[in-house]
Structures are given as structure tokens and as C-alpha cells.
mmCIF file of C-alpha atoms and ligand atoms in Angstrom:
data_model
loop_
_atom_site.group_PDB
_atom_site.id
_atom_site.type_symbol
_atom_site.label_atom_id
_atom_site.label_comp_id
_atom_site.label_asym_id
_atom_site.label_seq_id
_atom_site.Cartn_x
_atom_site.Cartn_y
_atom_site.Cartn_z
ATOM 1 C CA UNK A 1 0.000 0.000 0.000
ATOM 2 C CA UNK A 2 1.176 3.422 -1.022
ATOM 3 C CA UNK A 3 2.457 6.039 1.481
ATOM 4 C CA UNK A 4 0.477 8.967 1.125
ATOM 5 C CA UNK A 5 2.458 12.232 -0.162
ATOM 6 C CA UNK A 6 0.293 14.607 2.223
ATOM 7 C CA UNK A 7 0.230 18.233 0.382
ATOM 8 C CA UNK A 8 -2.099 19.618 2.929
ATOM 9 C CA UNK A 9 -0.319 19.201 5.363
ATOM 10 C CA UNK A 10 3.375 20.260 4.014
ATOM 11 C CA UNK A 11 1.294 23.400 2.607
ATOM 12 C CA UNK A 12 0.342 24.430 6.460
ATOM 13 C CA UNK A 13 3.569 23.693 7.643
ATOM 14 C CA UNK A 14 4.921 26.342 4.398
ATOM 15 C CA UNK A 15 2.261 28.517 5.096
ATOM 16 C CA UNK A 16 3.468 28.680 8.766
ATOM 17 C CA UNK A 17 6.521 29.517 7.832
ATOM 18 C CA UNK A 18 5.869 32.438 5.874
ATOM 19 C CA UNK A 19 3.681 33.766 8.583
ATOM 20 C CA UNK A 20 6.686 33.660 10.837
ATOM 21 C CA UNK A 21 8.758 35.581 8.713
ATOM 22 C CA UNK A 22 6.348 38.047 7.431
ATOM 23 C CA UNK A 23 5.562 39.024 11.061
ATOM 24 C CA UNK A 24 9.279 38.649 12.553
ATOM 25 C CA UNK A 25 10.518 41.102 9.463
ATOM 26 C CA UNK A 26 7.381 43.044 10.112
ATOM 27 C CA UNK A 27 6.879 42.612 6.472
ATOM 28 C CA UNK A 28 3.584 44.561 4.486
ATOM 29 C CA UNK A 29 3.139 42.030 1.546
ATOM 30 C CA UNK A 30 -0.352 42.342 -1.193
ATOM 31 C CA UNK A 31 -1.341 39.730 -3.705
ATOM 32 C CA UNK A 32 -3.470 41.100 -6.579
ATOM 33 C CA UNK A 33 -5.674 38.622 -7.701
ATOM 34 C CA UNK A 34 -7.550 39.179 -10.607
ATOM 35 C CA UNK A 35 -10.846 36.901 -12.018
ATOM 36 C CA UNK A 36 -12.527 37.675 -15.166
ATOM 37 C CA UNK A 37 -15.837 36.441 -15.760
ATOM 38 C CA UNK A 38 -17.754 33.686 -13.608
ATOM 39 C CA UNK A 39 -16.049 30.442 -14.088
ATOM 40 C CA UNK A 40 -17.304 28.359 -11.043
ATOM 41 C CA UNK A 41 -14.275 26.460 -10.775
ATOM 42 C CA UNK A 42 -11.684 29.551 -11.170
ATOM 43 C CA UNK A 43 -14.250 31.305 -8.425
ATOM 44 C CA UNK A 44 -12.965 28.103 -5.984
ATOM 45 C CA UNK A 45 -9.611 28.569 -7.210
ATOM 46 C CA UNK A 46 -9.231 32.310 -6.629
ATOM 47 C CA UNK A 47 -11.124 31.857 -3.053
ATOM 48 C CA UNK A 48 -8.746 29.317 -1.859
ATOM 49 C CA UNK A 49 -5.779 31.297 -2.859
ATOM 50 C CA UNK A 50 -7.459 34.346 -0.835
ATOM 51 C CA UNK A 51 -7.939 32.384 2.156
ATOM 52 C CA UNK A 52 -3.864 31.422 1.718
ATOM 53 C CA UNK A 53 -3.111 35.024 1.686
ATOM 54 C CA UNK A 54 -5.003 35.284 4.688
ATOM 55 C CA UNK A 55 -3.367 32.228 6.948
ATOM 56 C CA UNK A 56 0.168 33.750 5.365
ATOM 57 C CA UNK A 57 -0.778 37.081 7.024
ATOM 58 C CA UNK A 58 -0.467 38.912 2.766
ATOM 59 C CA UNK A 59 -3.235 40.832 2.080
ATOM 60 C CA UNK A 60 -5.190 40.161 -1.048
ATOM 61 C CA UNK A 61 -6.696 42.326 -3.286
ATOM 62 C CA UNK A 62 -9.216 40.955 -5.698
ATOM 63 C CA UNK A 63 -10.409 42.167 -8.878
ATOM 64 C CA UNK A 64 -13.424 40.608 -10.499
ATOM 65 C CA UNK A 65 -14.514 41.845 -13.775
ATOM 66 C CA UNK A 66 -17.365 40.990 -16.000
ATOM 67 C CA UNK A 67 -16.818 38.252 -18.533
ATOM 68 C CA UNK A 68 -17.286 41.079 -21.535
ATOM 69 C CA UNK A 69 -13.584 43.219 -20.081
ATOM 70 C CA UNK A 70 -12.119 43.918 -22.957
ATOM 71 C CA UNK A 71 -8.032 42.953 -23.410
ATOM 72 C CA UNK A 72 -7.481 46.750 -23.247
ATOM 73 C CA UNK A 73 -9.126 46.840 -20.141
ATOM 74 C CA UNK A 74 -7.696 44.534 -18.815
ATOM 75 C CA UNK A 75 -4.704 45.356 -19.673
ATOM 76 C CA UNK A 76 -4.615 48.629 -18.079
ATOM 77 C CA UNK A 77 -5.832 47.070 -14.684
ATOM 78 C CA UNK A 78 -2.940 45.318 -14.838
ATOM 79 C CA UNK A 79 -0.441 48.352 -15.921
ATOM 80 C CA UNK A 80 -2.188 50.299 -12.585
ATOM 81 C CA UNK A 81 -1.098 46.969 -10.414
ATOM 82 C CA UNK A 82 2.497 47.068 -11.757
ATOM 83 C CA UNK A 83 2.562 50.730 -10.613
ATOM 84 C CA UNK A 84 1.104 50.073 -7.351
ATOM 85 C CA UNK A 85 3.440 49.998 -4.208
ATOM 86 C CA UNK A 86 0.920 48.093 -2.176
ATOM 87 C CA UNK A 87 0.498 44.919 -4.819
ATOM 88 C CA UNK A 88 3.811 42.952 -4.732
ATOM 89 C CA UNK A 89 2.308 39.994 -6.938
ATOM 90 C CA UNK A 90 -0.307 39.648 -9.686
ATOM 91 C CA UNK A 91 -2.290 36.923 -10.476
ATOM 92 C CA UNK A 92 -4.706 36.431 -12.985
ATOM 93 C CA UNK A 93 -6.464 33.590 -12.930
ATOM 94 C CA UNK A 94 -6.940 31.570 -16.231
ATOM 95 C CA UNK A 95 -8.823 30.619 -18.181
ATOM 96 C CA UNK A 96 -9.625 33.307 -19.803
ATOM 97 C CA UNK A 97 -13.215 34.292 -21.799
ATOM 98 C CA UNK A 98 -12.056 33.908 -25.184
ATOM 99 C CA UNK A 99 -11.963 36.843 -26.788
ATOM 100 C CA UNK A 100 -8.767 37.910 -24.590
ATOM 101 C CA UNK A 101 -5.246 36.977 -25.334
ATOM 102 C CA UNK A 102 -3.555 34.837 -22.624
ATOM 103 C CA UNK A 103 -0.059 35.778 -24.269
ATOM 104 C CA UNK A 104 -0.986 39.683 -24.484
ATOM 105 C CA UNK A 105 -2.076 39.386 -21.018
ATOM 106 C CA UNK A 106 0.369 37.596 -19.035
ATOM 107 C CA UNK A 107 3.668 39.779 -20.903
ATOM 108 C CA UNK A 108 1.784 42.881 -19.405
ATOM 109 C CA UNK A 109 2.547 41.948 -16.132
ATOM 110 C CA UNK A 110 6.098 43.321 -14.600
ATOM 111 C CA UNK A 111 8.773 40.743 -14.304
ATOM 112 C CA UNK A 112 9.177 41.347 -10.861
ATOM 113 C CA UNK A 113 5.707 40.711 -10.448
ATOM 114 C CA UNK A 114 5.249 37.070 -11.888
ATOM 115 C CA UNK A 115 4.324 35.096 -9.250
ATOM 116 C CA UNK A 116 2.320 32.415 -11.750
ATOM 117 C CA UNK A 117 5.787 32.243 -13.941
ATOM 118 C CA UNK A 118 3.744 32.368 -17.226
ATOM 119 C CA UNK A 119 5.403 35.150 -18.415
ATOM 120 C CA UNK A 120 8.066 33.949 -21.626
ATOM 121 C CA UNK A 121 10.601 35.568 -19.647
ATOM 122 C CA UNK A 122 9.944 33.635 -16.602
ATOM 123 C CA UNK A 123 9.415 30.183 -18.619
ATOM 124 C CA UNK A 124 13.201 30.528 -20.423
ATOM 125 C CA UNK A 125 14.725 31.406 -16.877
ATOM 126 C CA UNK A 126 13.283 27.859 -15.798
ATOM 127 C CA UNK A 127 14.722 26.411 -18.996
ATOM 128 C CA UNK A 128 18.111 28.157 -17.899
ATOM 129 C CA UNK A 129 17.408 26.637 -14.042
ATOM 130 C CA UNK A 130 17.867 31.053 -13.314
ATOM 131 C CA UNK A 131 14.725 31.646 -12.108
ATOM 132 C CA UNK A 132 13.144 34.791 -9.564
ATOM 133 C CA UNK A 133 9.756 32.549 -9.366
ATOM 134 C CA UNK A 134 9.300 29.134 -9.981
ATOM 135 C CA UNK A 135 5.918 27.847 -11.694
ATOM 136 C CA UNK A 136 3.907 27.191 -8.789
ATOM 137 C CA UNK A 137 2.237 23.245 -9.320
ATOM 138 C CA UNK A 138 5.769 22.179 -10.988
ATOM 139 C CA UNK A 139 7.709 23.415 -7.809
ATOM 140 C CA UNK A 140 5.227 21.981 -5.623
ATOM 141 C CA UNK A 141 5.188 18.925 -6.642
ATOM 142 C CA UNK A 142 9.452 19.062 -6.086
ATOM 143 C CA UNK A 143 8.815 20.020 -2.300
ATOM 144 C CA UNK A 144 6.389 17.515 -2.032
ATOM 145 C CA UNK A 145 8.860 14.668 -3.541
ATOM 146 C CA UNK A 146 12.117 16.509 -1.525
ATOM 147 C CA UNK A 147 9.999 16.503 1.646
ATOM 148 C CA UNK A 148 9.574 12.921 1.793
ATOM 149 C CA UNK A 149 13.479 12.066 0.603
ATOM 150 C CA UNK A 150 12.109 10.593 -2.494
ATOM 151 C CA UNK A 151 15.423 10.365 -4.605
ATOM 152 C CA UNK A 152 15.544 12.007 -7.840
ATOM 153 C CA UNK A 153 18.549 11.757 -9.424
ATOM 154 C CA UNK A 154 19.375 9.041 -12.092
ATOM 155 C CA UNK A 155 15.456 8.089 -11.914
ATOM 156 C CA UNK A 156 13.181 7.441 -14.765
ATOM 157 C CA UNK A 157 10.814 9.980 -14.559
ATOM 158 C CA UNK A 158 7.498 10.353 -17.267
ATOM 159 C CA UNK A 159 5.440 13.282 -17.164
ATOM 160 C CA UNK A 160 2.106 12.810 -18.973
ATOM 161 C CA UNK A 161 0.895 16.277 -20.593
ATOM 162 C CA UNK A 162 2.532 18.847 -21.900
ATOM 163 C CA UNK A 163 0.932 21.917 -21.173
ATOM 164 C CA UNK A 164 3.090 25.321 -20.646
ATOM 165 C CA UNK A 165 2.221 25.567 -17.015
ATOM 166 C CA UNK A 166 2.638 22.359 -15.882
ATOM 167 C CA UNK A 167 4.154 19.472 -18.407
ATOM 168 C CA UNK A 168 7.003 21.322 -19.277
ATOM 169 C CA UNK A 169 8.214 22.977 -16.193
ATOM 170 C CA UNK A 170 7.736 19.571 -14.731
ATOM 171 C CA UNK A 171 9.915 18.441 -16.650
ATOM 172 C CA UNK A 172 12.632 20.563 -16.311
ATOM 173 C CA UNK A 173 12.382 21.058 -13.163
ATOM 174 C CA UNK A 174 13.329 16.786 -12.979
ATOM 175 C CA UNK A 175 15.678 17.276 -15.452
ATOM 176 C CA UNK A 176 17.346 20.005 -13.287
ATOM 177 C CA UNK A 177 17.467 17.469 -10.746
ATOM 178 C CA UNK A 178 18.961 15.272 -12.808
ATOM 179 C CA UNK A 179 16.547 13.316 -13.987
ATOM 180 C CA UNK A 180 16.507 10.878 -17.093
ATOM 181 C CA UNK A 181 12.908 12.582 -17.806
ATOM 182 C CA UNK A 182 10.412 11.516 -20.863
ATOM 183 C CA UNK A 183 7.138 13.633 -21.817
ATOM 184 C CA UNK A 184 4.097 12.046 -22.937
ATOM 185 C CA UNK A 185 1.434 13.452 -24.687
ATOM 186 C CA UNK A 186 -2.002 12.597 -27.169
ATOM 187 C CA UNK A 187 0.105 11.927 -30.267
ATOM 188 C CA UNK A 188 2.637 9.104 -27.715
ATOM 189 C CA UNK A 189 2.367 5.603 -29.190
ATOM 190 C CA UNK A 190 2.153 2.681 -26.881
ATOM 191 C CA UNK A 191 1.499 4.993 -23.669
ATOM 192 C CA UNK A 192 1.457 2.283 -21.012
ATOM 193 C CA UNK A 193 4.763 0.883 -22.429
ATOM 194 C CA UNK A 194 6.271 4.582 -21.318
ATOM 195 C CA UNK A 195 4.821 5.283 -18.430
ATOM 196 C CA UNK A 196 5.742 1.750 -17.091
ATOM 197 C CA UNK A 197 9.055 2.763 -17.287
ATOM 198 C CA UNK A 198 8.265 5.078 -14.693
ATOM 199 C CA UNK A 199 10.263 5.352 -11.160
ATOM 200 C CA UNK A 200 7.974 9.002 -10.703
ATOM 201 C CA UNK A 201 5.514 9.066 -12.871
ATOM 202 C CA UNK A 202 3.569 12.634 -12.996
ATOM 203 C CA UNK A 203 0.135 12.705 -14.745
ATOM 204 C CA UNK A 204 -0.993 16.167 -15.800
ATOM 205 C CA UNK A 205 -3.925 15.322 -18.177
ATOM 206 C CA UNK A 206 -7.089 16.401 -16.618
ATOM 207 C CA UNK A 207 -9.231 13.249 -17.510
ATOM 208 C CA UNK A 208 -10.510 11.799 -14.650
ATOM 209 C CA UNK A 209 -9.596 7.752 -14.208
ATOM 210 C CA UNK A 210 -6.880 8.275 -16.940
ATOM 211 C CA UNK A 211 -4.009 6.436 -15.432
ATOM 212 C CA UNK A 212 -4.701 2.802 -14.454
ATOM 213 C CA UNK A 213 -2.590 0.134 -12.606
ATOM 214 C CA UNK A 214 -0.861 -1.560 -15.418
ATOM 215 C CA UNK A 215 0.321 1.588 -16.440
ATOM 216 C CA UNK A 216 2.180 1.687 -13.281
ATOM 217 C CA UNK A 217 5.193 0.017 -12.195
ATOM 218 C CA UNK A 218 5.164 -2.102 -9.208
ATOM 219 C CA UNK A 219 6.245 1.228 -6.575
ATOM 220 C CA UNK A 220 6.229 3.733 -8.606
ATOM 221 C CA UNK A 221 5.870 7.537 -7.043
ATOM 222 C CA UNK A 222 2.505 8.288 -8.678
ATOM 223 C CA UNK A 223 1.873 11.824 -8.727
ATOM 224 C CA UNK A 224 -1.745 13.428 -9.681
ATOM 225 C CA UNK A 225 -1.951 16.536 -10.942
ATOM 226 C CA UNK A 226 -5.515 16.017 -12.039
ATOM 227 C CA UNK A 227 -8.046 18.621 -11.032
ATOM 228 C CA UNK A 228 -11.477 16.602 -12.368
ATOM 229 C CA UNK A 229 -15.285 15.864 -11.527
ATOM 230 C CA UNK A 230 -16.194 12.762 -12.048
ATOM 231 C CA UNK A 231 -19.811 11.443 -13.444
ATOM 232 C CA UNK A 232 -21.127 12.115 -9.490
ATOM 233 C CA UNK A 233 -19.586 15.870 -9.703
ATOM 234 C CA UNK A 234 -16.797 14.730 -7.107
ATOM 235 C CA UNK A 235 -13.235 16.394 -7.146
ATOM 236 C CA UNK A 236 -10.785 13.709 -8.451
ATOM 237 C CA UNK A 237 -7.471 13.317 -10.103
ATOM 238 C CA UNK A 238 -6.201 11.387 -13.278
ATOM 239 C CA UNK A 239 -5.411 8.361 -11.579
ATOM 240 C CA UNK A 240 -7.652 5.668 -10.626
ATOM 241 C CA UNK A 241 -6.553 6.069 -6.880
ATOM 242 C CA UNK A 242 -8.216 2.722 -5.859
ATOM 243 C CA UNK A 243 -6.048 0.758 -7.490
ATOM 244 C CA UNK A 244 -2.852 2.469 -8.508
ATOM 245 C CA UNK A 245 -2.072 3.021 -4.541
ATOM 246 C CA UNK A 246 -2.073 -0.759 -4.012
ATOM 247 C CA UNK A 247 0.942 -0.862 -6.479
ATOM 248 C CA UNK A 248 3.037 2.354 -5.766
ATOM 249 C CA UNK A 249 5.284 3.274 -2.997
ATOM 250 C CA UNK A 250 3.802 7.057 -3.037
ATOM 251 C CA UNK A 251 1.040 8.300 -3.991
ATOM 252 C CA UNK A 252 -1.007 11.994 -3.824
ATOM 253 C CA UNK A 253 -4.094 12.492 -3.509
ATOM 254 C CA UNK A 254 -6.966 14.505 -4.376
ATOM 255 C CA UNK A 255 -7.979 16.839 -3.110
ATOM 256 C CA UNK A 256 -5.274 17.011 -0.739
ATOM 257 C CA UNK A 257 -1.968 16.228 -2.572
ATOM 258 C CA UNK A 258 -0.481 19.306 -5.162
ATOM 259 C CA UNK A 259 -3.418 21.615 -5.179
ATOM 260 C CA UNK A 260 -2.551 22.769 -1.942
ATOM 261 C CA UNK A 261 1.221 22.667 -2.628
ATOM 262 C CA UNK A 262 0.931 24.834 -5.835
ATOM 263 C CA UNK A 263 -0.724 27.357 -3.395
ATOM 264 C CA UNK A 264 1.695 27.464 -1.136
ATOM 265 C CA UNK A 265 4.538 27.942 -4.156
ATOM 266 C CA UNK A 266 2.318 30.965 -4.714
ATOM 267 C CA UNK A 267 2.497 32.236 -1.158
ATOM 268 C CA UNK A 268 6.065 31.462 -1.470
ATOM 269 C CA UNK A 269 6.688 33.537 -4.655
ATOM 270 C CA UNK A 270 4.831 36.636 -3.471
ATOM 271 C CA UNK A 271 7.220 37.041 -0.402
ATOM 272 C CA UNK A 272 9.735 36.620 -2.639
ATOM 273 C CA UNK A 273 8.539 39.442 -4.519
ATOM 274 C CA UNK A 274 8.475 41.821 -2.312
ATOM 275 C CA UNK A 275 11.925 40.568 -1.152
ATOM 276 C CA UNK A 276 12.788 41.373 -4.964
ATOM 277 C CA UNK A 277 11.064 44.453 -5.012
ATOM 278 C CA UNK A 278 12.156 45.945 -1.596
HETATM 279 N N1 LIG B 1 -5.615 28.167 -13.705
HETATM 280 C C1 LIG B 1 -5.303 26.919 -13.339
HETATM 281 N N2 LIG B 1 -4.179 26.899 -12.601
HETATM 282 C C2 LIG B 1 -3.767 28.176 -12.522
HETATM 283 C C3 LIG B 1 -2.667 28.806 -11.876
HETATM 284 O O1 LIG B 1 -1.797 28.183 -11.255
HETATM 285 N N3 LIG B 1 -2.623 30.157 -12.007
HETATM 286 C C4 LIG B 1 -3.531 30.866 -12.714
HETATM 287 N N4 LIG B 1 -3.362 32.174 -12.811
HETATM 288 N N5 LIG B 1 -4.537 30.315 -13.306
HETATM 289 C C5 LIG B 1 -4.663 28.984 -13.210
#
């Protein structure tokens, strides 16, 4: 039976620890957080991340705009935030309505204000392993594996999606741990035959009971990035839980295993930020 790799829990003890310094350094730290439109699931998202700023002691300041904000608008919200003194990170919360451009968006906000990492600037200083903010579910996944020893280097590690914020930073954040790392996507041929090569295996699909058992090796670190409803409307991950935690040696969870830890990478970034900033 797996041992469970316990994100809520390593999040609170993170969390704690910014709290500390924030108050010991007497420290005045704001997270902009910006929502645009009425997506139910970014609403949960964005008030989760509020309630973080709150336990963290940073204050959050929210900005929720109609889904028909124009880029321009938009835009200039987020020109006012770089200017603001008070706002030490922005976050806008994705996805988007359609008719505004992610790219357009996220290069609008200051470098030193980038707490997501989805700016290109941020993405090639991962690449380069030079980095002010690291992408928040990529890194939080690495503190999850670092804070239960799991060894890294010289492992087979398989990353399943290859999205910009989490496939690929995934896998260079491995790599940069040395890592003999393999990412797997639609278009991969013979997927189980990969991913059973897998010493950490990382699925980042969003399709709920994706990974099964015999795509598994016998203990495996199985980690879910997964952020689904199943057909009863239930949070779950990729993996088909049940059954892949009788076969690996670690497993997360979810809820409970890197949706937590991705917040506290956020928390994590913003002090940094106004570390940078100050
Ligand atoms: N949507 C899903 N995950 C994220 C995230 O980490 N940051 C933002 N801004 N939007 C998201």
C-alpha cells in the first residue's frame, strides 16, 4: 500500500513559515488577484488562494470583472497593479473568456511581479534553471517529492501532458534534478509501455480515471496533478486512486496532494517578490 504524499499538510507547515517571517521582518506584503468572468471552478480557485493570503498574514486584493472586459481593459488594470506599491504579486487567474489573449495578457505583467511564472521571460529562466519565481504546481510537486526524501537523481521519470504551465516545467524542473525525464502526450504511441518505465511518474492530463494500474510500475511515485469531476460531480485526479495506490510506494491524492502545494509555491513567490522588489 502506497504512502500517502500529504500536500495539505506540508502546505500548512509552508504557510506557517511564511507567517513567521512576514511578522518577525514586520513585512507589508499584497497579492493582486484578478478573475474575469464567472467560471465556477476559477471562483474556488481564486477563493482558496485568498484564504492562503489570509493564513500567510499577505493581504489580497481581488479584482473581479465581468466576462465582456475587454483585453485593453484589462490590460490597463494590470499596468495600474504594476505601478502600485501596495500589490507585490499579480495573479490572474486563467482561463480566460475567449476573446482575450492569454499571451498579451500575461507579458503585461512586470517581471518582478510574476508570481504564476507564465510570463516567456519567466518560462526561459526555468529552462536556464535562473529563475526569480518558480511555476507554482511544478515546484510543488518538487517540495512535495524533496519533503519525503524521495530520490531524484538518475530516476526514470514520465510526465504525462505537456501543457506550458505544468508538463514542461515539470519536466525541467526533474531534469534540473537530474533526472533521465520523458514527456508524454495525445500523439505518444504505446502509452502504457512509457509510463511503465516510470520510477515518478507525474500525470498532468485532466481526464478523470486516466491512469490505471498496469500503467504503473510495481512502486512507482505516482503523482496526480488532475483537477477533475467525475460522473457524481466529485473532485478527483487522473489516476484511478483505488487501485494504482495498491501498487506504488507514493502516492497523492486529491484533493489534498499538489493543489494545496501549488498554493503554497504561490504564497512562497509573493514574499519573494516583495523581497525582490524591496
Ligand atoms: N488556472 C489553473 N491553474 C492556474 C494557476 O496556477 N494560475 C492561474 N493564474 N490560473 C490557473
Amino acid at each position: 500500500m502506497a504512502k500517502i504524499l500529504d500536500g495539505k499538510a506540508l502546505s500548512a507547515e509552508i504557510k506557517q513559515q511564511i507567517k513567521t517571517e512576514i511578522e518577525q521582518d514586520n513585512l507589508k506584503v499584497g497579492l493582486a488577484v484578478v478573475i474575469v468572468g464567472a467560471d465556477p471552478a476559477s471562483r474556488v480557485y481564486v477563493d482558496n488562494k485568498k484564504r492562503d493570503c489570509t493564513e500567510c498574514g499577505i493581504t489580497s486584493h481581488e479584482f473581479a470583472l465581468p466576462e465582456e472586459t475587454t483585453q485593453q481593459e484589462l490590460i490597463e488594470l494590470i499596468e495600474k497593479l504594476n505601478a502600485d506599491e501596495n500589490i507585490n504579486g499579480i495573479l490572474v487567474q486563467q482561463p480566460f473568456p475567449k476573446h482575450i489573449n492569454v499571451t498579451a495578457v500575461n507579458e503585461t505583467i512586470s517581471p518582478l511581479k510574476d508570481v504564476d511564472a507564465f510570463r516567456f521571460e519567466s518560462a526561459g529562466r526555468i529552462m536556464a534553471g535562473k529563475y526569480s519565481f518558480l511555476p507554482c504546481t511544478p515546484a510543488g510537486v518538487m517540495e512535495l517529492l524533496r519533503a519525503a526524501e524521495i530520490e531524484i537523481a538518475g530516476k526514470e521519470c514520465v510526465v504525462i501532458g505537456r501543457s506550458d504551465i505544468v508538463g514542461k516545467p515539470m519536466a525541467m524542473l526533474l531534469l534540473h534534478e537530474n533526472a533521465t525525464v520523458t514527456i508524454c502526450h495525445s500523439r505518444t504511441k504505446d502509452l502504457p509501455s512509457v509510463t511503465k518505465r516510470a520510477d515518478i511518474l507525474v500525470s498532468a492530463v485532466g481526464i478523470a480515471d486516466f491512469v490505471s494500474s498496469d500503467m504503473v510500475k510495481e512502486n512507482a511515485v505516482v503523482v496526480d496533478v488532475g483537477m477533475n469531476r467525475n460522473s457524481e460531480g466529485k473532485l478527483c485526479g487522473d489516476v484511478k486512486y483505488a487501485e494504482v495506490s495498491e501498487k506504488a510506494s507514493y502516492i497523492t491524492p486529491v484533493p489534498g496532494g499538489v493543489g494545496p502545494m501549488t498554493r503554497a509555491v504561490l504564497m512562497k513567490n509573493t514574499l519573494s517578490a516583495k523581497k525582490l522588489q524591496s
